[in-house]
CSV table of C-alpha atoms in Angstrom, one decimal:
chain,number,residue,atom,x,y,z
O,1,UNK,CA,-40.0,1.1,-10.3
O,2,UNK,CA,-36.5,0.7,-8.7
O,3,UNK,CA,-34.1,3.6,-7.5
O,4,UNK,CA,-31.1,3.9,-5.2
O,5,UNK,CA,-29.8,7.0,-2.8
O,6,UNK,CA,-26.6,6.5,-2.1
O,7,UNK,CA,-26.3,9.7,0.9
O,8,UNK,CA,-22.9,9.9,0.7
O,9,UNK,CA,-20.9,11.3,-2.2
O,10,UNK,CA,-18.1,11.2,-0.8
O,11,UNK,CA,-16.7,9.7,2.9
O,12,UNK,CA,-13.5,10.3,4.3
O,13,UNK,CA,-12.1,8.5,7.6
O,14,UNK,CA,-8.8,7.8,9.4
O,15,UNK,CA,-7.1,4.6,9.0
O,16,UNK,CA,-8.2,2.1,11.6
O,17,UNK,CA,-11.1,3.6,11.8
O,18,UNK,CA,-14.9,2.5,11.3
O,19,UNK,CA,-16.5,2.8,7.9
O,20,UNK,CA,-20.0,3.7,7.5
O,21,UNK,CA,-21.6,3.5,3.8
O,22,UNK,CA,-25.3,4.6,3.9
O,23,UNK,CA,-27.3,3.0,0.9
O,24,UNK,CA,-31.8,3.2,0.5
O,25,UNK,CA,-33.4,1.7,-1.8
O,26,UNK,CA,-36.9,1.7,-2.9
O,27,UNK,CA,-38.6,-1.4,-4.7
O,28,UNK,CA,-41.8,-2.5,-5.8
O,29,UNK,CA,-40.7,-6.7,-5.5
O,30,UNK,CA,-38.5,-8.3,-2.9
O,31,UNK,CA,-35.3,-7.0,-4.2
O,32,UNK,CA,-31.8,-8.3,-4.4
O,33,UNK,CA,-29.0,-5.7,-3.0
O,34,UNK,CA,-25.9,-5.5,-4.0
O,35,UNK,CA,-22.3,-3.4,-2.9
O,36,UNK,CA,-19.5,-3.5,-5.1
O,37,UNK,CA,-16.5,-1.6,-5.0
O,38,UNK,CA,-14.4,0.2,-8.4
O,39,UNK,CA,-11.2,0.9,-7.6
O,40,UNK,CA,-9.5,3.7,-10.6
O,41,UNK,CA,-9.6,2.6,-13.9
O,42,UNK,CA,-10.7,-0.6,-13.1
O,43,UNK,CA,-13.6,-2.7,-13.1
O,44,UNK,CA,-16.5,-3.5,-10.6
O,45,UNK,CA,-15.8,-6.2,-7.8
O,46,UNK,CA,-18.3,-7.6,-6.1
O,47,UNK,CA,-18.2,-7.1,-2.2
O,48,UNK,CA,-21.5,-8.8,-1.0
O,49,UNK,CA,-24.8,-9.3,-1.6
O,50,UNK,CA,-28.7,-9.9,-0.2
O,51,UNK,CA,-30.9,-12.3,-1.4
O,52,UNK,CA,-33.2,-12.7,1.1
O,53,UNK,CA,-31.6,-15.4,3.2
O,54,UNK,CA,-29.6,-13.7,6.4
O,55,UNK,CA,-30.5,-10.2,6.6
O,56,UNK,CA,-26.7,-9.7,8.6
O,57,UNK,CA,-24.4,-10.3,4.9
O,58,UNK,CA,-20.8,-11.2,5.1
O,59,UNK,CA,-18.6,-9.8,2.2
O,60,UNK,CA,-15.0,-9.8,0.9
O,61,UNK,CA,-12.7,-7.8,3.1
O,62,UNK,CA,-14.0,-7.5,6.3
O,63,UNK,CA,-16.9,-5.9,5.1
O,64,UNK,CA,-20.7,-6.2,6.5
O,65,UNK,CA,-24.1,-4.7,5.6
O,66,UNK,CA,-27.5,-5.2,6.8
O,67,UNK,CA,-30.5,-5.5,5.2
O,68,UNK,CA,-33.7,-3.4,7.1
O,69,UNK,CA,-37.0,-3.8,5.4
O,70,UNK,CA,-38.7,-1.3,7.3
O,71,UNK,CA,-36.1,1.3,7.0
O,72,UNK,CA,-35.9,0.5,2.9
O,73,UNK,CA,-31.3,0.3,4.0
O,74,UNK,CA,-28.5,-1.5,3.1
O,75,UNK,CA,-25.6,-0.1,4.5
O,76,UNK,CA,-22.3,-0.9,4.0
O,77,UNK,CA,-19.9,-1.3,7.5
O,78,UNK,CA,-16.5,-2.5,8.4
O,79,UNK,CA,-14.9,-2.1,11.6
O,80,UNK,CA,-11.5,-0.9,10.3
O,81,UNK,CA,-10.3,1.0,7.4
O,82,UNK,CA,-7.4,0.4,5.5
O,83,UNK,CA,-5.5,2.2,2.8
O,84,UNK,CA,-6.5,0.0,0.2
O,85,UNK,CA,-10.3,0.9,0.8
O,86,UNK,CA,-10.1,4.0,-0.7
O,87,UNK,CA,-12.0,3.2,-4.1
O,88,UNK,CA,-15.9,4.5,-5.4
O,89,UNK,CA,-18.8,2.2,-3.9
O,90,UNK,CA,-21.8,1.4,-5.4
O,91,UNK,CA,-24.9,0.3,-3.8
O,92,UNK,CA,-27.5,-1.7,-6.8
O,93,UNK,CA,-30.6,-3.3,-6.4
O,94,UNK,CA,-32.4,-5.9,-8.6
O,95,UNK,CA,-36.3,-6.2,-7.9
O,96,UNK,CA,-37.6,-8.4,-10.8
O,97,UNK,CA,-36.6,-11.5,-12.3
O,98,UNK,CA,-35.4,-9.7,-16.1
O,99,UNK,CA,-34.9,-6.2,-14.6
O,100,UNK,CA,-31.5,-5.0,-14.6
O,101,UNK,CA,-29.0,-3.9,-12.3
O,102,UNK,CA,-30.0,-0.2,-11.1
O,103,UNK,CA,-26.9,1.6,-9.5
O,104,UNK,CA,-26.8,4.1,-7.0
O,105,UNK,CA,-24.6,7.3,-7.9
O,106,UNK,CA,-21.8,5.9,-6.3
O,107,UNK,CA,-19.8,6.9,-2.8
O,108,UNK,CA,-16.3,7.6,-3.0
O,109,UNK,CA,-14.2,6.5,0.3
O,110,UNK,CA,-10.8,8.0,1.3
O,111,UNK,CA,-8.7,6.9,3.7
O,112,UNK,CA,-6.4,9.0,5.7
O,113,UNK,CA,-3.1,8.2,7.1
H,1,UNK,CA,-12.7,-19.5,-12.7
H,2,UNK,CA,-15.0,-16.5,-12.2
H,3,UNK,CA,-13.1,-13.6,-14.6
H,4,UNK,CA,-14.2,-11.5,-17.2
H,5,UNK,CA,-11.6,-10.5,-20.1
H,6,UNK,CA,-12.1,-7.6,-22.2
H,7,UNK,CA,-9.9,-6.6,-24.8
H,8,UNK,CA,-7.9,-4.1,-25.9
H,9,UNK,CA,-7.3,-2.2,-22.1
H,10,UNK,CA,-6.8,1.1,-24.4
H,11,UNK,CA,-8.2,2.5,-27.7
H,12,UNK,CA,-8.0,5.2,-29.2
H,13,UNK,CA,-9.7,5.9,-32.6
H,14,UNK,CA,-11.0,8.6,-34.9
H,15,UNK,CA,-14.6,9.7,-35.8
H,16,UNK,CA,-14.4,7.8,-39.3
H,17,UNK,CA,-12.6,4.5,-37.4
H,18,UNK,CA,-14.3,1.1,-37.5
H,19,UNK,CA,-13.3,-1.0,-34.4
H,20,UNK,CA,-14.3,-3.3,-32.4
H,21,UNK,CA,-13.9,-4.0,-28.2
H,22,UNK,CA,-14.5,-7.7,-27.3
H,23,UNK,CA,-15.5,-9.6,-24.2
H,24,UNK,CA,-15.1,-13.1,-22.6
H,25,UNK,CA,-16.2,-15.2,-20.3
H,26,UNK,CA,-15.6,-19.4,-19.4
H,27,UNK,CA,-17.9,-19.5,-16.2
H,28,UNK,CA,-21.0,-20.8,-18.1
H,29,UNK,CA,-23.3,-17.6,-17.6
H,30,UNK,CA,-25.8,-17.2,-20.3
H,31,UNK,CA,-26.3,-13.9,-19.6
H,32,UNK,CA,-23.7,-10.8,-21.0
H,33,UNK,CA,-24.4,-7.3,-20.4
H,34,UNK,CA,-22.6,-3.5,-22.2
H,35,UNK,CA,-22.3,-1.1,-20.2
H,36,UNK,CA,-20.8,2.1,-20.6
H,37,UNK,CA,-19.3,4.5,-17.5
H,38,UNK,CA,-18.4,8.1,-18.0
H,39,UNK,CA,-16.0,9.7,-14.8
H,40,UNK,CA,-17.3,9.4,-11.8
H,41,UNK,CA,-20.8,8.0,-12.8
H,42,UNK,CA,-22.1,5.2,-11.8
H,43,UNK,CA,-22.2,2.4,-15.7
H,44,UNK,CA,-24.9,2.9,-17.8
H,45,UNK,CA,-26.3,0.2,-19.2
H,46,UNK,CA,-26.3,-0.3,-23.1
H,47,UNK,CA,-27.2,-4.0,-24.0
H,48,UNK,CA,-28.2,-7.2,-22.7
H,49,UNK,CA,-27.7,-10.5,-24.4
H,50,UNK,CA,-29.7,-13.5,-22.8
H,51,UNK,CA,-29.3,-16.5,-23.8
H,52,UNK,CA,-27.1,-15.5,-26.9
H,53,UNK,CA,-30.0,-13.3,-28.1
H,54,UNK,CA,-30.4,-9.8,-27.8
H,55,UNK,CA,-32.8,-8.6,-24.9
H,56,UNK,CA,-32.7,-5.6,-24.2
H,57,UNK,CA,-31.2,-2.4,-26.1
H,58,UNK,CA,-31.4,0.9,-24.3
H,59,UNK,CA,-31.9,3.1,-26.8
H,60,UNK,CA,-28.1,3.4,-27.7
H,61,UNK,CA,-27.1,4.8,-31.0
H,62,UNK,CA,-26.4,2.8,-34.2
H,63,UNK,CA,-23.1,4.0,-34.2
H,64,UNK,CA,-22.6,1.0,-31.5
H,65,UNK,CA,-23.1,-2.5,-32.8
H,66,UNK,CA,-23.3,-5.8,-30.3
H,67,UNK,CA,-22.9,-9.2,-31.4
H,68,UNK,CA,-22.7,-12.6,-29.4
H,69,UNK,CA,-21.2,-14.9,-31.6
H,70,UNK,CA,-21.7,-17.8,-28.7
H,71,UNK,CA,-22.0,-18.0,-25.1
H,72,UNK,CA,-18.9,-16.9,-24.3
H,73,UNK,CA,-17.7,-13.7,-26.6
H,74,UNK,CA,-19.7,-10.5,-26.8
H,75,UNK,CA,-18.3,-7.7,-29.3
H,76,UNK,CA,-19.0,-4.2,-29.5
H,77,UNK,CA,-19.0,-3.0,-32.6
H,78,UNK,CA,-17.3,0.7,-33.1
H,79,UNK,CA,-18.5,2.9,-35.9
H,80,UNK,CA,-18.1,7.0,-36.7
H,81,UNK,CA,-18.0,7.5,-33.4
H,82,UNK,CA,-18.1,11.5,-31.5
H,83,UNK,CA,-15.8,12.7,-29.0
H,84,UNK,CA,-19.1,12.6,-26.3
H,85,UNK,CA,-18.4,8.5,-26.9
H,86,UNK,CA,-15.1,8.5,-24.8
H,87,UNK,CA,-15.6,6.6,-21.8
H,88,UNK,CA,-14.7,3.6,-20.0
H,89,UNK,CA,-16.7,0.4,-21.9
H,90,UNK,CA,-17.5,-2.5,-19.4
H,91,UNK,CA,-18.5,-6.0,-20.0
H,92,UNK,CA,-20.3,-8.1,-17.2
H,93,UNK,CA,-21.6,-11.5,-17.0
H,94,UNK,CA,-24.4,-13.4,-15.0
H,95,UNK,CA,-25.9,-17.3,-14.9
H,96,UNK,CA,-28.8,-15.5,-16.0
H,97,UNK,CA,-31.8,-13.5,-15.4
H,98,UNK,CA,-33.0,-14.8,-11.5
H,99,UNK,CA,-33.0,-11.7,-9.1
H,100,UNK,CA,-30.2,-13.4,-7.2
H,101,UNK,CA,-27.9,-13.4,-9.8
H,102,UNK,CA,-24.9,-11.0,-9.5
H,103,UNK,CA,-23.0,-9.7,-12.3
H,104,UNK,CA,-19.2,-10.1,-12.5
H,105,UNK,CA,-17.6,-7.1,-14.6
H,106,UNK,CA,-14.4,-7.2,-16.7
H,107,UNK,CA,-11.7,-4.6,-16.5
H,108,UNK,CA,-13.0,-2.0,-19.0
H,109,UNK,CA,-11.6,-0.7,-22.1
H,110,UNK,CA,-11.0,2.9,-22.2
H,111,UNK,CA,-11.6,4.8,-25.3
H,112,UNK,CA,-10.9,7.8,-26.3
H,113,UNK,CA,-12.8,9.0,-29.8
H,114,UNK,CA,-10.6,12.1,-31.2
């Protein structure tokens, strides 16, 4: 079985500022992870993702995440915020080849002026 | 090219409406997916077509109807629908069914059932 904790319901920071999105998963198979953003009334967009190659993942927008095995993560960084972050994150992980997308509950970032 | 189109953006219909939402992609993927996202929830998945055949059905009402037609189109089929229904529909799209694959989403369609 699959699951995803997103910690985070909701993360607010300053403009400028460093973002932090904390995302665990738990997974029977090597899984693949996923972060994709959804900004209001739109559809999913697809940030990054982990497929067991680099365990350091670049993604659209200046954002990172790292995959750690032993601590079951896959957080979600990027060094700066900017206004058009602001938007609901979800964190997803695929374990089996024919199992579906499972998606985390979602963390919603605002950004401050 | 790597978009999904969904259309209509909007709908609004009544309990005893037939309608339908459709979906489209040109990036070759042979896998096409339903989902359907109430506020501030993560989507729910409703259907899976792989390979133009249906694969998996999550226990959705028969009030919802897919169809694939070919590779690139998936419908969803609108029928006597309840206010609970309204929601934002999305379509997504993937090569297939490897682990590695990731889904690209279309822009939703937003019902509203009154």
């Amino acid at each position: 079985a699959q699951s995803v904790t997103q910690l985070d319901s909701h993360v607010s920071v300053s403009e400028g500022t460093p973002v932090l999105l904390r995302c665990n998963y738990s997974s029977s198979y090597s899984p693949s992870l996923f972060w994709y953003v959804q900004h209001p009334n739109k559809g999913l967009q697809l940030l990054l993702k982990y497929t067991s190659a680099a365990t350091l993942v670049k993604g659209i927008n200046g954002f990172e995440a790292e995959f750690k095995k032993s601590e079951t993560s896959f957080h979600l960084t990027k060094p700066s915020a900017h206004m058009s972050d602001a938007a609901e994150y979800f964190c997803v992980v695929r374990g089996k080849w024919g199992q579906n997308f499972v998606f985390g509950p979602g963390t919603r970032l605002s950004v401050l002026p | 090219d790597t978009e999904v189109t969904q259309t209509p953006k909007h709908l609004v219909m009544g309990m005893t409406n037939k309608k339908s939402l459709k979906c489209e992609q040109h990036m070759g993927h042979r896998a096409m997916y339903w989902y359907k996202q109430k506020a501030k929830k993560p989507p729910e998945l409703m259907f899976v077509y792989s390979y133009e055949k249906l694969s998996i059905n999550e226990s959705v009402p028969s009030r919802f109807s897919p169809e694939c037609p070919n590779s690139s189109l998936l419908n969803l089929h609108l029928h006597a629908l309840q206010p609970e229904d309204s929601a934002l529909y999305l379509c997504a799209s993937s090569q297939g069914d490897r682990v590695s694959y990731e889904q690209y989403f279309g822009p939703g369609t937003r019902l509203t059932v009154t």
